PDB file of C-alpha atoms and ligand atoms in Angstrom:
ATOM      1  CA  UNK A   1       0.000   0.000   0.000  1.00 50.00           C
ATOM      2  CA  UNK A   2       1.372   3.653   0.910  1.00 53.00           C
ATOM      3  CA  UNK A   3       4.752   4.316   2.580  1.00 60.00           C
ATOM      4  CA  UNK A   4       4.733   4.150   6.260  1.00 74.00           C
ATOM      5  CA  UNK A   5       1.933   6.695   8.132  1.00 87.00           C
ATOM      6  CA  UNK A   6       3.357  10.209   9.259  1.00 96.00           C
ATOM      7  CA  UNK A   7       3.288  10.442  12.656  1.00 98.00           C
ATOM      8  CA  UNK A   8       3.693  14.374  12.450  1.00 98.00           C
ATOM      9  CA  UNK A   9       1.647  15.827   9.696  1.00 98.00           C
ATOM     10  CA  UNK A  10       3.042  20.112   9.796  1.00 98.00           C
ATOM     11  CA  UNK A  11       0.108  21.687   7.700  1.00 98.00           C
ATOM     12  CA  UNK A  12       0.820  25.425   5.941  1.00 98.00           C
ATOM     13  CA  UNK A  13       2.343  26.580   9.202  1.00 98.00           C
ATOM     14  CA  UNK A  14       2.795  29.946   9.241  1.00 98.00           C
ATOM     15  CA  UNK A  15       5.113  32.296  11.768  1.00 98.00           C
ATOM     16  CA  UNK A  16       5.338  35.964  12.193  1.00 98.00           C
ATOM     17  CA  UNK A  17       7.154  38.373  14.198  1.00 98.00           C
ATOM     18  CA  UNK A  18       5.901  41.422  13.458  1.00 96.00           C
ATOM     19  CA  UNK A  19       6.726  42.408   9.377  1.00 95.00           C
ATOM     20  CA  UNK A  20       9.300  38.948   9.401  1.00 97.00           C
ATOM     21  CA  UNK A  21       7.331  35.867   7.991  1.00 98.00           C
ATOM     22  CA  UNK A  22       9.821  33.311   9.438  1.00 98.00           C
ATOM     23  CA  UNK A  23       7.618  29.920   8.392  1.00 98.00           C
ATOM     24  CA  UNK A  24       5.488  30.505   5.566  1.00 98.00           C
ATOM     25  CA  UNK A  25       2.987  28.056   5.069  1.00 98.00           C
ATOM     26  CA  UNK A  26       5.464  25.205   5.540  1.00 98.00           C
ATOM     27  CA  UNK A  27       4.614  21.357   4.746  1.00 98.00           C
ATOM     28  CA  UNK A  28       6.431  18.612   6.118  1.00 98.00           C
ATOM     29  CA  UNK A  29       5.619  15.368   7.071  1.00 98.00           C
ATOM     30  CA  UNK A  30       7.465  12.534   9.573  1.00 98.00           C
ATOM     31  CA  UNK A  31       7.191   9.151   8.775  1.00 98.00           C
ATOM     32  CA  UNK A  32       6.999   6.601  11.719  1.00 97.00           C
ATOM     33  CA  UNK A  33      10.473   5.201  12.269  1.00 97.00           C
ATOM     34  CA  UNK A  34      12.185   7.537  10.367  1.00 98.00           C
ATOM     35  CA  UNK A  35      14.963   9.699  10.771  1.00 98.00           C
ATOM     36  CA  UNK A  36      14.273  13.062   9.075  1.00 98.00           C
ATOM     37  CA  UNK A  37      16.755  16.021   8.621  1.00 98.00           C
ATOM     38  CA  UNK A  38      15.783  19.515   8.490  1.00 98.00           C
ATOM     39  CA  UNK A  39      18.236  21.691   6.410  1.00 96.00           C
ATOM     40  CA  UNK A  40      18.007  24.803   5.092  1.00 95.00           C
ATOM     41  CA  UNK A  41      20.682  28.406   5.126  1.00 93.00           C
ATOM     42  CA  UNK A  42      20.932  30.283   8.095  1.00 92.00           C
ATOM     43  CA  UNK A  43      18.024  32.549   8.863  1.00 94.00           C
ATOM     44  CA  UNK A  44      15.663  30.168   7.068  1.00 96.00           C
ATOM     45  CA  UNK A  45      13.572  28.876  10.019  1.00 97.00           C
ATOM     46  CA  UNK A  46      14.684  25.524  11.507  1.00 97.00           C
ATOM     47  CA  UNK A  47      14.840  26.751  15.157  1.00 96.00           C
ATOM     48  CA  UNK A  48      11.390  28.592  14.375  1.00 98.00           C
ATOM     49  CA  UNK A  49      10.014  25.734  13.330  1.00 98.00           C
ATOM     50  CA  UNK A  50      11.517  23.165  15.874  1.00 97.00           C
ATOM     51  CA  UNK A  51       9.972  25.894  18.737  1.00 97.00           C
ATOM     52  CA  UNK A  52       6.630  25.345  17.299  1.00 98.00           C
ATOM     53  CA  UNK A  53       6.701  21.370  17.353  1.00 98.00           C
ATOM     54  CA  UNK A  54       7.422  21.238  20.843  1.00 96.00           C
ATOM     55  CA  UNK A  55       5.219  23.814  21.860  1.00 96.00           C
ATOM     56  CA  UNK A  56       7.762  26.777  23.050  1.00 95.00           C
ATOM     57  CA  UNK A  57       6.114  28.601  19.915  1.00 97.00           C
ATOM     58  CA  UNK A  58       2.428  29.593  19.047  1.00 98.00           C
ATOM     59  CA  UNK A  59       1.679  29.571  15.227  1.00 98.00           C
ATOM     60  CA  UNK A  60       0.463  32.317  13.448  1.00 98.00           C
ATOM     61  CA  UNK A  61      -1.775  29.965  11.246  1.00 98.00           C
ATOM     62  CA  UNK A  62      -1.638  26.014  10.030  1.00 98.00           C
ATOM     63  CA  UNK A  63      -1.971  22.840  11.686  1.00 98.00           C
ATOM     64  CA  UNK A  64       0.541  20.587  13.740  1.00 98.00           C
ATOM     65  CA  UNK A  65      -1.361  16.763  13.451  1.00 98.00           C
ATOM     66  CA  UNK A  66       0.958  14.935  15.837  1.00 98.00           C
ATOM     67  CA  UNK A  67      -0.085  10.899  15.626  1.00 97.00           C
ATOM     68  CA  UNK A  68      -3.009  11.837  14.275  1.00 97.00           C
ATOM     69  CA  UNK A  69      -4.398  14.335  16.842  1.00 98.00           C
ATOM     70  CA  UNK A  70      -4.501  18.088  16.324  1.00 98.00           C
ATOM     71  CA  UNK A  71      -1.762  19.103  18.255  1.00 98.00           C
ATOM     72  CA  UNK A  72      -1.641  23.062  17.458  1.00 98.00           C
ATOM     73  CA  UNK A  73      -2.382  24.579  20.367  1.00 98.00           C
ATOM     74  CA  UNK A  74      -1.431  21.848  23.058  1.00 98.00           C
ATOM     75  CA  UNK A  75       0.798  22.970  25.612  1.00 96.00           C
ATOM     76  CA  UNK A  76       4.536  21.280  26.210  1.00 93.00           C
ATOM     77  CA  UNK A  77       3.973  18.816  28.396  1.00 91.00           C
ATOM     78  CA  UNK A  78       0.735  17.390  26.954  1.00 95.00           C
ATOM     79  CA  UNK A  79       3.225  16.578  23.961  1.00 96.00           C
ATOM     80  CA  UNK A  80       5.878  15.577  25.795  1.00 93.00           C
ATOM     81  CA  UNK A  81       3.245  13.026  27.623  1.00 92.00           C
ATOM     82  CA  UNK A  82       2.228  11.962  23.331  1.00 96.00           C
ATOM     83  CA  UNK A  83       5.840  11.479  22.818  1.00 96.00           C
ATOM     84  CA  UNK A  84       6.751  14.455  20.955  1.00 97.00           C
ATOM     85  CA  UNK A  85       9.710  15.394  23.135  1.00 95.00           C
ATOM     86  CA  UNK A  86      12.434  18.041  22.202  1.00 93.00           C
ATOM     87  CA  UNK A  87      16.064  17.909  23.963  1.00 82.00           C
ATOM     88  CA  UNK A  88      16.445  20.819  26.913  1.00 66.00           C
ATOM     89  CA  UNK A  89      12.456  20.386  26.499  1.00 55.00           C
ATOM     90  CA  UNK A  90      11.337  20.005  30.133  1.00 52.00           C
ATOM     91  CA  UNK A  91      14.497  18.442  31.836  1.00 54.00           C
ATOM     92  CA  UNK A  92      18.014  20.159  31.464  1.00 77.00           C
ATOM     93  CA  UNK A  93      20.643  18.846  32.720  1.00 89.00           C
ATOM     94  CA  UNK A  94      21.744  19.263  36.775  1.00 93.00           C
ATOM     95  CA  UNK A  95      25.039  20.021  36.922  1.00 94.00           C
ATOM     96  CA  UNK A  96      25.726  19.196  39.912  1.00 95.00           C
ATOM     97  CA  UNK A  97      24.076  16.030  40.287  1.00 97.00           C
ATOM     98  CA  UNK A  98      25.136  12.377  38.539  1.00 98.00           C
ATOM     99  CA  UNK A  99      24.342  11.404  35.603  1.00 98.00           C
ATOM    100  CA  UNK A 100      22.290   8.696  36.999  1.00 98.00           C
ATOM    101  CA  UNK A 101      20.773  10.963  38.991  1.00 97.00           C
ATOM    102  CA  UNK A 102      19.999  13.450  36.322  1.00 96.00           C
ATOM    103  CA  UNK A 103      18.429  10.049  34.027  1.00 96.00           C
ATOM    104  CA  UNK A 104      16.339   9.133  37.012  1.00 95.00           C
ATOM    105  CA  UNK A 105      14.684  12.311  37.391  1.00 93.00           C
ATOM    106  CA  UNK A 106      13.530  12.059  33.986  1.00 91.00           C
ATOM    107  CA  UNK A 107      12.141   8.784  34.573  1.00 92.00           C
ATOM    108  CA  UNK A 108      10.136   9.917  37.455  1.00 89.00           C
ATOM    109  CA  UNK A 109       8.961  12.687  35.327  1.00 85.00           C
ATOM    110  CA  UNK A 110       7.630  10.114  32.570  1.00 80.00           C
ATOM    111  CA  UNK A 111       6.117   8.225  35.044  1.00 69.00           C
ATOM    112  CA  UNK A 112       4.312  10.375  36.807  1.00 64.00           C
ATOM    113  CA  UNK A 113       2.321   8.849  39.437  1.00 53.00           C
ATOM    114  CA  UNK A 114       2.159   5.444  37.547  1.00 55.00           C
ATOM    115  CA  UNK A 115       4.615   4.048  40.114  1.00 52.00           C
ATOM    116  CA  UNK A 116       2.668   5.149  42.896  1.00 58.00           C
ATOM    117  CA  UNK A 117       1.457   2.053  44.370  1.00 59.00           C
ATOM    118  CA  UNK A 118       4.869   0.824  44.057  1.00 60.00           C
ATOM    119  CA  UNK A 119       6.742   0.711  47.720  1.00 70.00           C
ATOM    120  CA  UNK A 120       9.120   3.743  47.067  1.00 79.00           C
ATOM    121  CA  UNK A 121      12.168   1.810  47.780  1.00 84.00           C
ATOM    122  CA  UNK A 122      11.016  -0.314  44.700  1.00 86.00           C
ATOM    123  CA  UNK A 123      10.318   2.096  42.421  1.00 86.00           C
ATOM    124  CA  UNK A 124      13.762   4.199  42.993  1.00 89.00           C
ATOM    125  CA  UNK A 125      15.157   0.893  42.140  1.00 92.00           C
ATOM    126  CA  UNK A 126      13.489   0.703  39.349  1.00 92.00           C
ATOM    127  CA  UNK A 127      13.966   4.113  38.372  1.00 93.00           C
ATOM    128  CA  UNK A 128      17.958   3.351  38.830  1.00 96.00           C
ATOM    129  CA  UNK A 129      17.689   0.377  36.367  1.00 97.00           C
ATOM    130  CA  UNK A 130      16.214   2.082  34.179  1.00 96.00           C
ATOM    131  CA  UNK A 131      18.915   4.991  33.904  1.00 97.00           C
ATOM    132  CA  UNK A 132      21.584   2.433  33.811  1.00 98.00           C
ATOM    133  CA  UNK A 133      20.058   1.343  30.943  1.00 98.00           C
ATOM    134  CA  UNK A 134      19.593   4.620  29.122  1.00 98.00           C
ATOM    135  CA  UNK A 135      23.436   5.882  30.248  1.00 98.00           C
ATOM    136  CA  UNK A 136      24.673   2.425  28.548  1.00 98.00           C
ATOM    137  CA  UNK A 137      22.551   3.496  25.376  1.00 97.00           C
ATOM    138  CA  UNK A 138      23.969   7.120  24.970  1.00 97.00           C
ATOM    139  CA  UNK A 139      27.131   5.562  25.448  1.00 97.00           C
ATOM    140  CA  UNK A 140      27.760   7.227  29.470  1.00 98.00           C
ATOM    141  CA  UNK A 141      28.292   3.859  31.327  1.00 98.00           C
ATOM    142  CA  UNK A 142      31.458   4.551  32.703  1.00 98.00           C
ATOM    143  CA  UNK A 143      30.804   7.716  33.684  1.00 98.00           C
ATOM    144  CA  UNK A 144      27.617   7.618  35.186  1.00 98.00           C
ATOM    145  CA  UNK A 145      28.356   8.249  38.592  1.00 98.00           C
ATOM    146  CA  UNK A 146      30.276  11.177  37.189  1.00 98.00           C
ATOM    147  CA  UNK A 147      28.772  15.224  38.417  1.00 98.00           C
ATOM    148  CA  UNK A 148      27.175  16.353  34.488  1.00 96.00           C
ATOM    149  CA  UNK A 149      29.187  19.630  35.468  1.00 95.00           C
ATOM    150  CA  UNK A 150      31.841  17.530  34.928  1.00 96.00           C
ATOM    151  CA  UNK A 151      31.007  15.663  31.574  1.00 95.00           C
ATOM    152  CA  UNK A 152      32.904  16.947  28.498  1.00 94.00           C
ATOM    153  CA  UNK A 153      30.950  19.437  26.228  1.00 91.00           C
ATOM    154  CA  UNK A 154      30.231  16.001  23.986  1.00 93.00           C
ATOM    155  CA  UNK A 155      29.041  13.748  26.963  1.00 94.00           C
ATOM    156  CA  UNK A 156      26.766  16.581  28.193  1.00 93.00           C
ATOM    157  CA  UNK A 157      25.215  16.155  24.755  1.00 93.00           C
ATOM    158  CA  UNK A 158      25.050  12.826  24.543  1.00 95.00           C
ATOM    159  CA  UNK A 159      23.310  12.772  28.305  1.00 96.00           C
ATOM    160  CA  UNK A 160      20.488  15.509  26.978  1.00 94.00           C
ATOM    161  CA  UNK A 161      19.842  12.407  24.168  1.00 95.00           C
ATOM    162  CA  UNK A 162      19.473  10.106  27.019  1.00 96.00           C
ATOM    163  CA  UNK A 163      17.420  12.926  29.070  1.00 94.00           C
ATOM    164  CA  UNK A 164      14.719  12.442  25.895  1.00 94.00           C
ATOM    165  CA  UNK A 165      15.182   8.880  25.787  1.00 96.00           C
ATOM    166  CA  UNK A 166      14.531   8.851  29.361  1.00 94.00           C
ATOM    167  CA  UNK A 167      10.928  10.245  28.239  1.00 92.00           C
ATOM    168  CA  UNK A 168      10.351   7.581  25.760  1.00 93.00           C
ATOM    169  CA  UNK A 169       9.741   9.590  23.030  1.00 96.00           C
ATOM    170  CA  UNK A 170       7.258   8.419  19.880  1.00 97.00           C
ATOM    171  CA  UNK A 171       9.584  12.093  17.947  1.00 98.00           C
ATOM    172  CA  UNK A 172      12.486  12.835  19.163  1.00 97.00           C
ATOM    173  CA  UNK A 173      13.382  16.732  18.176  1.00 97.00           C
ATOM    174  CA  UNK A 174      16.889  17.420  17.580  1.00 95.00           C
ATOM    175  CA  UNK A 175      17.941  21.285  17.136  1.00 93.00           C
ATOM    176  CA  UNK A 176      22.029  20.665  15.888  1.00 92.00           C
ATOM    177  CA  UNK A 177      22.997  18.409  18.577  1.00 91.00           C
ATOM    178  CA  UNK A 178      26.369  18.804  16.718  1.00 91.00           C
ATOM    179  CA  UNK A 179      27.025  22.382  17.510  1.00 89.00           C
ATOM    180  CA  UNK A 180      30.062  23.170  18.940  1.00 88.00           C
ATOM    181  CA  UNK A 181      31.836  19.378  18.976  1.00 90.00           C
ATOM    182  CA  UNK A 182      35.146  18.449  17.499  1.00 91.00           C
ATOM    183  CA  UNK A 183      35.364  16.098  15.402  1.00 93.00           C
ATOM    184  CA  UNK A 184      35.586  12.958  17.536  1.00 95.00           C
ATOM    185  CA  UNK A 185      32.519  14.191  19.519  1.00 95.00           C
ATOM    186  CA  UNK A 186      30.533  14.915  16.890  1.00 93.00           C
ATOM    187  CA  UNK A 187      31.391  11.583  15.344  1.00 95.00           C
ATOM    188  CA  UNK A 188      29.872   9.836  18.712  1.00 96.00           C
ATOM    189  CA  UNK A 189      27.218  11.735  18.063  1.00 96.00           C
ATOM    190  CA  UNK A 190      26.659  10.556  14.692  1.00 97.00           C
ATOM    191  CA  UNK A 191      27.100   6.995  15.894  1.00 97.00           C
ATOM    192  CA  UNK A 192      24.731   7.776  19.029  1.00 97.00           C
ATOM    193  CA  UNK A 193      21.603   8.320  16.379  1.00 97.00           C
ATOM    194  CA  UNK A 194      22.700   5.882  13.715  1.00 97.00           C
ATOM    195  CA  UNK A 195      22.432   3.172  16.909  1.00 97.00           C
ATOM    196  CA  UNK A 196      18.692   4.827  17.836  1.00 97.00           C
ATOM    197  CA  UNK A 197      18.073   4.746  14.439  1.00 96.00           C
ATOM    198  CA  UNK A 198      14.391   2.586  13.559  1.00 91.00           C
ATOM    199  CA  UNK A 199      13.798   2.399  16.911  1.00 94.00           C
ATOM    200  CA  UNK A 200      13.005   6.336  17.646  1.00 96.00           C
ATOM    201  CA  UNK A 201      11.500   8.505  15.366  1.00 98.00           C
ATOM    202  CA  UNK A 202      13.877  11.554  14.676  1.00 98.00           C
ATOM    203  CA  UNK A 203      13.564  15.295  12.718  1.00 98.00           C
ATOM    204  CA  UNK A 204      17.264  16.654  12.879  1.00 97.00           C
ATOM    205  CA  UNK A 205      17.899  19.671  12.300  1.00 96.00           C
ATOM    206  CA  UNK A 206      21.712  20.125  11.369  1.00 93.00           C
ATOM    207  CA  UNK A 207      24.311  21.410   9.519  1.00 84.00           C
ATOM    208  CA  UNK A 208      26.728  19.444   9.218  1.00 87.00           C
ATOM    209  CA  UNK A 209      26.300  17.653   5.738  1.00 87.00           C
ATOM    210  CA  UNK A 210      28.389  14.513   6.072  1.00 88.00           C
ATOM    211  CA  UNK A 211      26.179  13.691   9.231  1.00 93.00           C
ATOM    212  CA  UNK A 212      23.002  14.376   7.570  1.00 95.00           C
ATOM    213  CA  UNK A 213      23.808  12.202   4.406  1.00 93.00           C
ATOM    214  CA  UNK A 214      24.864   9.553   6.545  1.00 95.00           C
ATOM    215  CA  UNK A 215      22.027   9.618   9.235  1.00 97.00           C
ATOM    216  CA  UNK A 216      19.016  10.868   7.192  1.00 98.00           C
ATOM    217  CA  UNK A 217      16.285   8.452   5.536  1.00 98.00           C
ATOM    218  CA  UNK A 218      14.833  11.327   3.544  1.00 98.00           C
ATOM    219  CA  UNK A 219      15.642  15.163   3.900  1.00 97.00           C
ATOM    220  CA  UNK A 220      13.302  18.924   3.770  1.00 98.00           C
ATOM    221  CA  UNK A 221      15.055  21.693   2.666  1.00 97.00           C
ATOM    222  CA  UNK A 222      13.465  25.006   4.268  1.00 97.00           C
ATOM    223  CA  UNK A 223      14.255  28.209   2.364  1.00 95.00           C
ATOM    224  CA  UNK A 224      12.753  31.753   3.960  1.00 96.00           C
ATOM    225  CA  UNK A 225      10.233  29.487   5.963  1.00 97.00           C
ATOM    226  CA  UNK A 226       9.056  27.461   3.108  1.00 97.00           C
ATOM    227  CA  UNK A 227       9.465  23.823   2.535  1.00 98.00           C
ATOM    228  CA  UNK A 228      11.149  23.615  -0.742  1.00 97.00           C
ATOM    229  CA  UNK A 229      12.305  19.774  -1.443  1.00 97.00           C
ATOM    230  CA  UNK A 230      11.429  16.700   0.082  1.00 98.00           C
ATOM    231  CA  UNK A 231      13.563  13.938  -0.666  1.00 97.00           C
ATOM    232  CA  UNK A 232      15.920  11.049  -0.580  1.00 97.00           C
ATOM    233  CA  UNK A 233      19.439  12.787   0.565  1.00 95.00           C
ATOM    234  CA  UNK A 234      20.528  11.981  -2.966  1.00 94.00           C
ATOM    235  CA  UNK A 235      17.595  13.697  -4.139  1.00 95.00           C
ATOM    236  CA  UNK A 236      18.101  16.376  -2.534  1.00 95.00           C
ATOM    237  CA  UNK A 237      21.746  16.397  -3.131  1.00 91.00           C
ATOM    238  CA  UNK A 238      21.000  17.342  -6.323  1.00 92.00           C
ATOM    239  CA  UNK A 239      17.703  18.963  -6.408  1.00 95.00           C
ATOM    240  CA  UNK A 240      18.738  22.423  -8.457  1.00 94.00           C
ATOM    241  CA  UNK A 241      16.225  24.604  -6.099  1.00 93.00           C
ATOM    242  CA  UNK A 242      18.577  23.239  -3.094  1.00 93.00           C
ATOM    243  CA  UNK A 243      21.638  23.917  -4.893  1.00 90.00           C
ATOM    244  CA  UNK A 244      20.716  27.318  -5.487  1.00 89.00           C
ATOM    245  CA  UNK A 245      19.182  27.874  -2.213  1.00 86.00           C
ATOM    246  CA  UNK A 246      22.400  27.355  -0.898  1.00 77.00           C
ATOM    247  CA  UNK A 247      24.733  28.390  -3.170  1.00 63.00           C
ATOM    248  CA  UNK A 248      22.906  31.704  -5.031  1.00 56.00           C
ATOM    249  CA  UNK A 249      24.047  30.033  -8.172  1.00 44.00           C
ATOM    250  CA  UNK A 250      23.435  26.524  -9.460  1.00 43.00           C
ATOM    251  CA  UNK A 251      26.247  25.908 -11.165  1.00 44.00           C
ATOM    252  CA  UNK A 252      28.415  27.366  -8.335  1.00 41.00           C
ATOM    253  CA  UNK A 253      30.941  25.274  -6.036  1.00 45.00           C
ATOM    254  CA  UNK A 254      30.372  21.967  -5.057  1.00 40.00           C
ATOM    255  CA  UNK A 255      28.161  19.813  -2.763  1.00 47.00           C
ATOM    256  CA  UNK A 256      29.935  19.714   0.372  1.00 47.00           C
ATOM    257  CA  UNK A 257      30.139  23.628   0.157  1.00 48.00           C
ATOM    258  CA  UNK A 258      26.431  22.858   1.047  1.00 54.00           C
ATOM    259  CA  UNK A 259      26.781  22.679   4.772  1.00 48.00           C
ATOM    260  CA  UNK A 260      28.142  25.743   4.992  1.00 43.00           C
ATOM    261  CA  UNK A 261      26.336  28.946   4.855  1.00 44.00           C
ATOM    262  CA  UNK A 262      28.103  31.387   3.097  1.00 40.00           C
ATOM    263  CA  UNK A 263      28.268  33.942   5.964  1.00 40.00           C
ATOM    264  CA  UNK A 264      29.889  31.109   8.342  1.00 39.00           C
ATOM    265  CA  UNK A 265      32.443  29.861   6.644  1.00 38.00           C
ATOM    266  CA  UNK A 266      36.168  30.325   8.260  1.00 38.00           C
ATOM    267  CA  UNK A 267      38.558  32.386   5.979  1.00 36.00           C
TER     268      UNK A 267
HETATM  269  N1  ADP B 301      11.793  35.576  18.734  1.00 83.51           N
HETATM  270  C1  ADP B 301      12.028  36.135  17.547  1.00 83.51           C
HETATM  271  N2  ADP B 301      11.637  37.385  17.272  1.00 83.51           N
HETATM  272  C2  ADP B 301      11.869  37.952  16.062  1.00 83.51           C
HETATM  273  N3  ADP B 301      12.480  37.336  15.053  1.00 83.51           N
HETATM  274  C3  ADP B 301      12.904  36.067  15.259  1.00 83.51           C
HETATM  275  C4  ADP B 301      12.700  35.402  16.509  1.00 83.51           C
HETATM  276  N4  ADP B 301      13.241  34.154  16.417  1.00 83.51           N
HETATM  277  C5  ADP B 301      13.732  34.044  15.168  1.00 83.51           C
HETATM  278  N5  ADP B 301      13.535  35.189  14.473  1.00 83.51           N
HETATM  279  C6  ADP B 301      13.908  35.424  13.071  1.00 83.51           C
HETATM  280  O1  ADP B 301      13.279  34.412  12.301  1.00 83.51           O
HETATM  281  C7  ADP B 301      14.135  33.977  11.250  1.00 83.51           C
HETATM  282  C8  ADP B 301      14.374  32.493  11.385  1.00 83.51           C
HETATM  283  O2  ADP B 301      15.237  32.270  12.501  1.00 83.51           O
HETATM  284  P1  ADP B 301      15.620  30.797  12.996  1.00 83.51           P
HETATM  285  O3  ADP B 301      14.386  30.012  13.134  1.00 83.51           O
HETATM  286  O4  ADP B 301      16.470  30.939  14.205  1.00 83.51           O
HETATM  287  O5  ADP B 301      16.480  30.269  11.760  1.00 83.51           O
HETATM  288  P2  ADP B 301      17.496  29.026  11.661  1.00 83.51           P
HETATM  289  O6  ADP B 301      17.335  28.174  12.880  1.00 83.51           O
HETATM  290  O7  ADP B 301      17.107  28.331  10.390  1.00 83.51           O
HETATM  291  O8  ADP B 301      18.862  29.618  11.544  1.00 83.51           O
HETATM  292  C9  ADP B 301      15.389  34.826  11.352  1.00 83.51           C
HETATM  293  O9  ADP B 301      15.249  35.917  10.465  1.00 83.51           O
HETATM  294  C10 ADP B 301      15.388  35.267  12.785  1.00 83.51           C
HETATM  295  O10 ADP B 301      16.071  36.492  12.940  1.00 83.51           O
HETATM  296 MG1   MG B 302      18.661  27.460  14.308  1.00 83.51          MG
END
């Protein structure tokens, strides 16, 4: 029959701030077990857009369907209780407690009062399993009696992944989880999702290219708010509207110039 069902259907969204149109009447749908990346220049709207999925944002106009519900003007933590859960959503990271500690306090968020019949010795040992199991999936086992103040700028990342996880998420939102790693981070990083990968549904939003060729099941290009090019990543590798977007010439430069917006790059 038809590919797999969209689990977030984003329906002519609109944003403004004041004169500044920042998502204009942008389409994009999620497909259950997917992972998704967001691209588009700088300026164009990802963060905007990311803000409105989790609920940090009120749309000017459109529809957010999320699992089939009309999610558009529920507040945070009614998604975050569907599943649609963005990273420094509701739980940032405690610096000065463990990491454990930090994953079990997510847990008991998720829960809620589910555990309440439990005997509360049981359920904090519960709750402990549990984290162990989510720092050994971000890849924080042997640091996870470690103070988060005293992770690396990479491992504090890789916990706020395992903060979400900790949630359960049915969409995980991920707003350049990449941003400000070296190159060995950010390659744990990449090997962090690709492991999560068909097992939690992901839109990332980053700008690193090599990461979202190698992570991404299909891509959305989002120029000035709009939705351009859906694709395959070798679609939209090269899709001429996505060239251009990037590069304010088609024929210009080449394809890995593409994760780089002009007004970033180093000289
Ligand atoms: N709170 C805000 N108030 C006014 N303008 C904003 C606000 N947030 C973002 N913008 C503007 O909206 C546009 C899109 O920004 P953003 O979503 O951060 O883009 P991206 O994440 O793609 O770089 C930019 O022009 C930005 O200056
Ligand atoms: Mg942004």
């Amino acid at each position: 029959m038809t590919a797999a069902k969209a689990i977030l259907d984003v329906r002519d969204l609109v944003k403004r701030f004041g004169g500044l149109v920042a998502t204009d009447h942008a389409n994009l749908q999620v497909r259950e077990g997917e992972l998704h990346a967001l691209i588009g220049p700088n300026g164009a709207g990802k963060t905007t857009l990311i803000h409105q999925l989790s609920g940090a944002l009120a749309p000017t106009g459109g529809r957010i369907v999320f699992d089939g519900a009309d999610a558009t003007d529920w507040p945070m933590h009614r998604r975050v209780h569907a599943g649609l859960v963005r990273s420094y959503q509701i739980t940032s990271i405690f610096k000065r407690l463990s990491v454990l500690d930090n994953l079990a306090l997510a847990i008991q968020s998720r829960s809620g009062g589910n555990m309440r019949f439990w005997r509360p010795a049981r359920a904090e040992r519960e709750r402990y399993e549990a984290a162990a199991e989510v720092a050994r999936r971000v890849g924080l086992a042997q640091r996870q009696d470690r103070l988060a103040g005293n992770l690396s700028h990479g491992e504090q990342r890789q916990l706020e992944v395992g903060m979400v996880l900790a949630l359960r998420p049915r969409l995980m939102l991920l707003d350049e989880p990449m941003a400000g790693m070296g190159p060995d981070e950010s390659g744990r990083m990449v090997e962090l999702l690709l492991s999560l990968k068909g097992e939690i549904t992901m839109l990332l939003v980053e700008h690193d290219m090599d990461a979202v060729f190698r992570l991404a099941d299909r891509v959305s290009t989002l120029v000035f708010g709009k939705i351009i090019a859906t694709g395959s990543p070798e679609d939209i590798r090269s899709n001429p509207d996505v060239r251009r977007a990037y590069l304010g010439d088609d024929e210009a430069g080449q394809f890995k110039d593409l994760g780089v917006p002009a007004a970033r790059k180093a000289v």
